[in-house]
mmCIF file of C-alpha atoms in Angstrom:
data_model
loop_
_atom_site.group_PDB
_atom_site.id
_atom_site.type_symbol
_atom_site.label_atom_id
_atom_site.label_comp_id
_atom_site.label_asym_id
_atom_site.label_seq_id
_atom_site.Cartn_x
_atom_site.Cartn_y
_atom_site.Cartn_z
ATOM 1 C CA UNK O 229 100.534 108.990 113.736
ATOM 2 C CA UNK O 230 98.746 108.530 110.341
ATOM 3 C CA UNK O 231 95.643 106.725 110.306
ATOM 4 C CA UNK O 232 93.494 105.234 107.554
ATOM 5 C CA UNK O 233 90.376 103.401 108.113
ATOM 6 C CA UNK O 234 88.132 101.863 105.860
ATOM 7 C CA UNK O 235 84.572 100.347 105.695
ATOM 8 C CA UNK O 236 83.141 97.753 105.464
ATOM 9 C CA UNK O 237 85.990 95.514 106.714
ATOM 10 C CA UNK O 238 83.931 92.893 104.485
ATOM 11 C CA UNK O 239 81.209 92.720 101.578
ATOM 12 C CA UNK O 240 79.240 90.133 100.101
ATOM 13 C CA UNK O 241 76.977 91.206 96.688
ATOM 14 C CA UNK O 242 75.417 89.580 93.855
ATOM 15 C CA UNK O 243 76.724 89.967 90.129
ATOM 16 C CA UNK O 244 75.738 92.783 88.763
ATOM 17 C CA UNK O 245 74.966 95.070 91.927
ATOM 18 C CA UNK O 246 76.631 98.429 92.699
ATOM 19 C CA UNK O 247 79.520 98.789 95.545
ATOM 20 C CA UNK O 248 80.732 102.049 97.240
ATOM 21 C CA UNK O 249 83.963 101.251 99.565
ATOM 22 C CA UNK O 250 84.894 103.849 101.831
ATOM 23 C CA UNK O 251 88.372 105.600 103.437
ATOM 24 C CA UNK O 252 88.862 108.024 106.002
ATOM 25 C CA UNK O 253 92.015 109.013 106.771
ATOM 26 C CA UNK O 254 94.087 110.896 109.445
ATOM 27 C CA UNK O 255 97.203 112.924 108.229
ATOM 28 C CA UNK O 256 99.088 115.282 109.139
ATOM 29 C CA UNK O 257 100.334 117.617 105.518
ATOM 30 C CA UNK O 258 97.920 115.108 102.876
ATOM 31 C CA UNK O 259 99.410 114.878 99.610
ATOM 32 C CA UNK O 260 97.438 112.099 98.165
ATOM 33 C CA UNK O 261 95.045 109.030 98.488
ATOM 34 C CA UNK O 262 95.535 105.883 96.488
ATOM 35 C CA UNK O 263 93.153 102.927 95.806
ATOM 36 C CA UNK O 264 94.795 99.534 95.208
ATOM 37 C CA UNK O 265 93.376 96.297 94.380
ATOM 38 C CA UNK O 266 94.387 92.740 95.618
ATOM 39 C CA UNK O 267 93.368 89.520 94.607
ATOM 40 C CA UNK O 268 95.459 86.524 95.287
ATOM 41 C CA UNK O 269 99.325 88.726 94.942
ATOM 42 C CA UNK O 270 100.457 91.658 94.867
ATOM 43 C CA UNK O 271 98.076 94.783 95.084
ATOM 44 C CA UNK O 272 97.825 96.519 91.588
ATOM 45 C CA UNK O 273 97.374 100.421 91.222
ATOM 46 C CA UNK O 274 94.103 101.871 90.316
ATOM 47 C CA UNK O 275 93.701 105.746 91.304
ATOM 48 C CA UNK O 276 95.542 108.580 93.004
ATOM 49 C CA UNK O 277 93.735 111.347 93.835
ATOM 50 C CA UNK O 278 95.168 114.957 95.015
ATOM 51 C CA UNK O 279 92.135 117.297 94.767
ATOM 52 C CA UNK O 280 88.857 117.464 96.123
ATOM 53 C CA UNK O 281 85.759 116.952 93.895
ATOM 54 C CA UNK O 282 86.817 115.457 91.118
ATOM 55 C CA UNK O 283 86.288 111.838 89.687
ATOM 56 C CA UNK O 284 89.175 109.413 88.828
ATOM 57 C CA UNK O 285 87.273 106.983 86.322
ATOM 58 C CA UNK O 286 88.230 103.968 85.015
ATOM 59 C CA UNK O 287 85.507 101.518 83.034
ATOM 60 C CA UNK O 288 83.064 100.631 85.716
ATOM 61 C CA UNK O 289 85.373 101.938 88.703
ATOM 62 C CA UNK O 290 85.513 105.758 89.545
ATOM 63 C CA UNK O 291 86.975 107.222 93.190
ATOM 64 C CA UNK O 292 86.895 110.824 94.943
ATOM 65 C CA UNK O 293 88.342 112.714 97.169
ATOM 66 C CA UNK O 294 86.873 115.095 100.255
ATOM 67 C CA UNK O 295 89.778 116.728 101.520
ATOM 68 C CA UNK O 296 87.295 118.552 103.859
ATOM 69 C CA UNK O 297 85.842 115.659 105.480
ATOM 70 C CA UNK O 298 89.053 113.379 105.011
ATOM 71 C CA UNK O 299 87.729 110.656 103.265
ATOM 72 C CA UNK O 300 87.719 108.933 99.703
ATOM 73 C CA UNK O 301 84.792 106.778 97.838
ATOM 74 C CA UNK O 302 85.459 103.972 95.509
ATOM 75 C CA UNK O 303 82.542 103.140 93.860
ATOM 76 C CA UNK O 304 82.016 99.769 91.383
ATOM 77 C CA UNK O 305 79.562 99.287 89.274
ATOM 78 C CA UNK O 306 77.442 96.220 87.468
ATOM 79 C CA UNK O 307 79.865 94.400 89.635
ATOM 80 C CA UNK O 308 81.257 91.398 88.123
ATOM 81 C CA UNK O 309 82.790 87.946 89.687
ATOM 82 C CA UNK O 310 86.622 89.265 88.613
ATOM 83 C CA UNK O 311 86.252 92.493 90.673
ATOM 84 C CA UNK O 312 86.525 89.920 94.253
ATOM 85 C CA UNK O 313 89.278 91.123 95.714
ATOM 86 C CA UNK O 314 90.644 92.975 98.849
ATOM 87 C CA UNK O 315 90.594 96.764 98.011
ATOM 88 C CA UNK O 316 93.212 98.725 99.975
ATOM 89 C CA UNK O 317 93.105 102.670 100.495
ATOM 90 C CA UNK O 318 96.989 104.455 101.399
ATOM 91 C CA UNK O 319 97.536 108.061 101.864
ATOM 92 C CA UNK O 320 101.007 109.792 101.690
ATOM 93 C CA UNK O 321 102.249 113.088 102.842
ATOM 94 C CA UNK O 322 104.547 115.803 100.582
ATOM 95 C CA UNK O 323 108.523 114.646 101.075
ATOM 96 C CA UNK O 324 107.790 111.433 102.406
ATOM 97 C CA UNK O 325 107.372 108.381 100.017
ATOM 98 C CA UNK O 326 105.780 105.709 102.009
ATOM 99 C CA UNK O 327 102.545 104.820 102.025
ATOM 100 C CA UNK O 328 100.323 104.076 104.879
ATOM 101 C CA UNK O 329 97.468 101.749 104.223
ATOM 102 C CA UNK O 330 94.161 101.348 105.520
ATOM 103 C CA UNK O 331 92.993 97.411 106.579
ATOM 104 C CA UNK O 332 91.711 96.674 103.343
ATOM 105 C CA UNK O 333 87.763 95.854 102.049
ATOM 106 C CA UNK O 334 87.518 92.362 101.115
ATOM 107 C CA UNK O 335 84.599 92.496 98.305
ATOM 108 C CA UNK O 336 83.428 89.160 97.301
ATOM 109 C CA UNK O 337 81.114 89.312 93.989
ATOM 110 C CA UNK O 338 78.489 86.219 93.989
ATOM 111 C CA UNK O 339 77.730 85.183 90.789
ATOM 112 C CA UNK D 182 109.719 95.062 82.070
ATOM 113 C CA UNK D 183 110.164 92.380 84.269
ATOM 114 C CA UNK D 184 108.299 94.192 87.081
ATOM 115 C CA UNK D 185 110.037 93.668 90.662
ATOM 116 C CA UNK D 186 110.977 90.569 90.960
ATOM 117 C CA UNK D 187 110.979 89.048 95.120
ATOM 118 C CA UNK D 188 112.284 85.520 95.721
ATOM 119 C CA UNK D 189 111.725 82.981 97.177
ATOM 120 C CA UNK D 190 108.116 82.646 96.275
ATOM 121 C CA UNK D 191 107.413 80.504 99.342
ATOM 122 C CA UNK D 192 110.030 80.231 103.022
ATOM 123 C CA UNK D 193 109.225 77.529 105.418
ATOM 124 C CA UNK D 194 111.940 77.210 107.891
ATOM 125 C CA UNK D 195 112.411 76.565 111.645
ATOM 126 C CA UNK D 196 112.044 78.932 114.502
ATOM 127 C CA UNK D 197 115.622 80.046 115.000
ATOM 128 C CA UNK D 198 116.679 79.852 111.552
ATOM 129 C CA UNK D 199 118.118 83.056 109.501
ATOM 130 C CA UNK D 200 115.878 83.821 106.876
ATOM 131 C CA UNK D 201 116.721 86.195 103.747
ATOM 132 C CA UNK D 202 114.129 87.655 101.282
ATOM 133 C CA UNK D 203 115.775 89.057 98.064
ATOM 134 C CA UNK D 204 114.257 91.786 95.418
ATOM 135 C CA UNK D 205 115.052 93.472 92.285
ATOM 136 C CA UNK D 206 113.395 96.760 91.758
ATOM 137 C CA UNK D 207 112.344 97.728 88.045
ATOM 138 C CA UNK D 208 115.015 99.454 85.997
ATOM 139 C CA UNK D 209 115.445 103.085 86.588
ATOM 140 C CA UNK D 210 113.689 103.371 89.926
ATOM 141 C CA UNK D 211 114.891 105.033 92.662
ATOM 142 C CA UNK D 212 113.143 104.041 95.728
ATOM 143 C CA UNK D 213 112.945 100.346 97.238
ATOM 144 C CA UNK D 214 110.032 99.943 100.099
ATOM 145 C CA UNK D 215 109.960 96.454 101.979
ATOM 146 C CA UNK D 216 106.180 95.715 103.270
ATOM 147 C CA UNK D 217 104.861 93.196 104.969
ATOM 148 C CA UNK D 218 101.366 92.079 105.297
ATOM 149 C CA UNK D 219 99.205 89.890 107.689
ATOM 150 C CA UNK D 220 95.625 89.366 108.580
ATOM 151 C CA UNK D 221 96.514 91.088 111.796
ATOM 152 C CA UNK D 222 97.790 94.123 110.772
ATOM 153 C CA UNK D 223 97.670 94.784 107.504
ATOM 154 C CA UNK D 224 99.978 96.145 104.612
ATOM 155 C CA UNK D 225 103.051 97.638 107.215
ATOM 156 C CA UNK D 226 105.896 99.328 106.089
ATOM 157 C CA UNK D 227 109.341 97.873 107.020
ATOM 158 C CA UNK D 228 111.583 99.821 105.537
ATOM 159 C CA UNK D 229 112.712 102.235 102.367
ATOM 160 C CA UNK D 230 115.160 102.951 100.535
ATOM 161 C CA UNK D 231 115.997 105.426 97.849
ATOM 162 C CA UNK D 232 118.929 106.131 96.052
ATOM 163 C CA UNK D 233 120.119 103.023 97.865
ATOM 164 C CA UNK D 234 120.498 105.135 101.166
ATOM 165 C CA UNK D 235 117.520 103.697 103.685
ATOM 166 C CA UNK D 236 115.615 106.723 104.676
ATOM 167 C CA UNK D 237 112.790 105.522 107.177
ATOM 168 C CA UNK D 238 113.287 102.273 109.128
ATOM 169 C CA UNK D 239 111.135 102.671 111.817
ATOM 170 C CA UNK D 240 108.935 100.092 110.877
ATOM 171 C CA UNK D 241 111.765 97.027 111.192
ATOM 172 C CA UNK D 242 110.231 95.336 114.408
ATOM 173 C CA UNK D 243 113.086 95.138 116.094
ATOM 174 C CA UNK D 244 117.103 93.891 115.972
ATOM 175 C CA UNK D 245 116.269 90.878 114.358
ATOM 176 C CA UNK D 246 115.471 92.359 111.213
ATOM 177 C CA UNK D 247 117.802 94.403 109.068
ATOM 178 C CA UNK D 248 117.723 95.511 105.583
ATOM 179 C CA UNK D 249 120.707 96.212 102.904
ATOM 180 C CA UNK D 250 120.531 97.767 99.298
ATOM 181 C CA UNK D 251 124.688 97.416 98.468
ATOM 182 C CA UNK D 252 123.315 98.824 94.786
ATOM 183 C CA UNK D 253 120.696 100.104 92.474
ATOM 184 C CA UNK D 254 119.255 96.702 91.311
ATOM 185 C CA UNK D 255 119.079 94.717 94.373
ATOM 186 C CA UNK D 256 117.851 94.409 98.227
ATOM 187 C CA UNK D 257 117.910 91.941 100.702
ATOM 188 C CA UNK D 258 115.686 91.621 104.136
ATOM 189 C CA UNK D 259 117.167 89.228 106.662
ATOM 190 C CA UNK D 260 115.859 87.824 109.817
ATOM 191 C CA UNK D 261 117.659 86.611 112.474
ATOM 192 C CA UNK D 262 116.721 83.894 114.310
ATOM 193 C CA UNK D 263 113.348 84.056 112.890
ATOM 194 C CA UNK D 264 110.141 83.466 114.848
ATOM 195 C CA UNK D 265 106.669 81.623 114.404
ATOM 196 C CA UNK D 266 105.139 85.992 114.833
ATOM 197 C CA UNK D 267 107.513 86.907 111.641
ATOM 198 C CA UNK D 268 105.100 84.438 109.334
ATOM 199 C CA UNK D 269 103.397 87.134 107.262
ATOM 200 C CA UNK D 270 103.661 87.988 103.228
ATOM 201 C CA UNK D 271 106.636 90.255 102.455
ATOM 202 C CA UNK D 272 106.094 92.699 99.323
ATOM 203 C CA UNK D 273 109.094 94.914 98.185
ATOM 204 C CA UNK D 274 107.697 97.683 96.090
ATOM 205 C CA UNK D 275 109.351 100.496 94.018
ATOM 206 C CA UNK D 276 108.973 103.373 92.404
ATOM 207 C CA UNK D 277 110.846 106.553 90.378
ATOM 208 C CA UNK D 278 110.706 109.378 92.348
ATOM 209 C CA UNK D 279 107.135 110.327 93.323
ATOM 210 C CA UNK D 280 104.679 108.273 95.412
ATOM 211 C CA UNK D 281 102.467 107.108 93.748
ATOM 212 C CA UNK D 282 101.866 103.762 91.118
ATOM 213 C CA UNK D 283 104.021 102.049 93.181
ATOM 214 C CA UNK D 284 104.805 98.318 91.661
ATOM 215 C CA UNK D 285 104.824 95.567 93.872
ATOM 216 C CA UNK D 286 106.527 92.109 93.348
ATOM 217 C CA UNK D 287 104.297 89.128 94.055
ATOM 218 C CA UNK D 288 105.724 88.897 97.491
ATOM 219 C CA UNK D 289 107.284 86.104 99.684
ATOM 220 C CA UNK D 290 105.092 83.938 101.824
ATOM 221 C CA UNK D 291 106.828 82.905 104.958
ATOM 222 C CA UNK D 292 106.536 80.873 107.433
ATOM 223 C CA UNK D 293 108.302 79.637 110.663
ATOM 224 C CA UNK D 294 107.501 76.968 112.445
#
């Protein structure tokens, strides 16, 4: 069964810090790892990443993939109060089209 | 684009009662997912669909639930009788043909009490 796992379950920083989020993930045939970000609805696309080593960036968020060790980074920086939100990880395999997610990371930016 | 578009926004209803969640996928795509999410357990697939034909329900919990697409622009989820355990946030999701940027609706919120 396909497993994704993600840490912390829960983080509190102050405005203006830097956060890495973390996946790990158990598949069997990867195709691709996707970050997602929730606030109060529905989860909103951020990255999908396919290959190993190399950085999906957008403004102050950026994410990559270790298909060796099985695991993905998401990394914020100069956090701000707007980026509190529950970040969810999902893999998916080649042929299928369903995601499976990972608990979610419910960052919480103090001002 | 109106995005997908779920309704009812909000369900309250009685333990016993049928309940029925309705979607509308975006134009164009091909593939209708049915999640549903609690504190508990997460973001949980239900069921998919694509091309209207459901290809993986092994997530429906059991009998209760079931799941129709009769065409391209519209699915229902139905539960029947619901229970106080099937209070969670249902998302319906689709996409065009390849997994990934899937668009959510803003989900139904139900509850039974």
């Amino acid at each position: 069964e396909d497993k994704v796992v993600q840490s912390p379950l829960s983080l509190v920083v102050h405005e203006g810090d830097t956060v890495t989020l973390n996946c790990s993930y158990e598949v069997t045939n990867f195709r691709s790892l996707l970050w997602y970000k929730q606030e109060k609805k529905a989860p909103t696309f951020l990255f999908m990443l396919t290959s190993s080593g190399i950085e999906k960036k957008s403004g102050r968020l950026s994410s990559i993939l270790d298909k060796k060790e099985l695991f993905s980074i998401l990394n914020i920086t100069a956090t701000q109060t707007g980026d509190s939100a529950v970040y969810l990880c999902a893999v998916t395999r080649p042929g299928a089209q369903k995601l499976v997610f990972g608990q979610g990371t419910r960052l919480t930016i103090n001002p | 684009d109106a995005g997908v578009i779920q309704s009812p926004r909000h369900e309250v209803t009685e333990m016993g009662q049928e309940v029925t969640l309705r979607c509308k996928p975006i134009s164009g795509h091909n593939s209708l997912f049915w999640y549903r999410q609690t504190m508990m357990r997460g973001l949980e697939l239900l069921i998919y669909f694509n091309n209207n034909v459901p290809i993986d329900d092994s997530g429906m919990p059991e009998d209760r639930f079931s799941a129709k697409m009769p065409n391209a622009s519209f699915s229902t989820l139905k539960i029947q009788p619901s229970e106080p355990r099937d209070s969670a946030v249902y998302f319906c999701a689709s996409i065009r043909d390849t997994a990934y940027g899937y668009t959510f609706g803003s989900g139904t919120r139900l509850t039974v009490v």
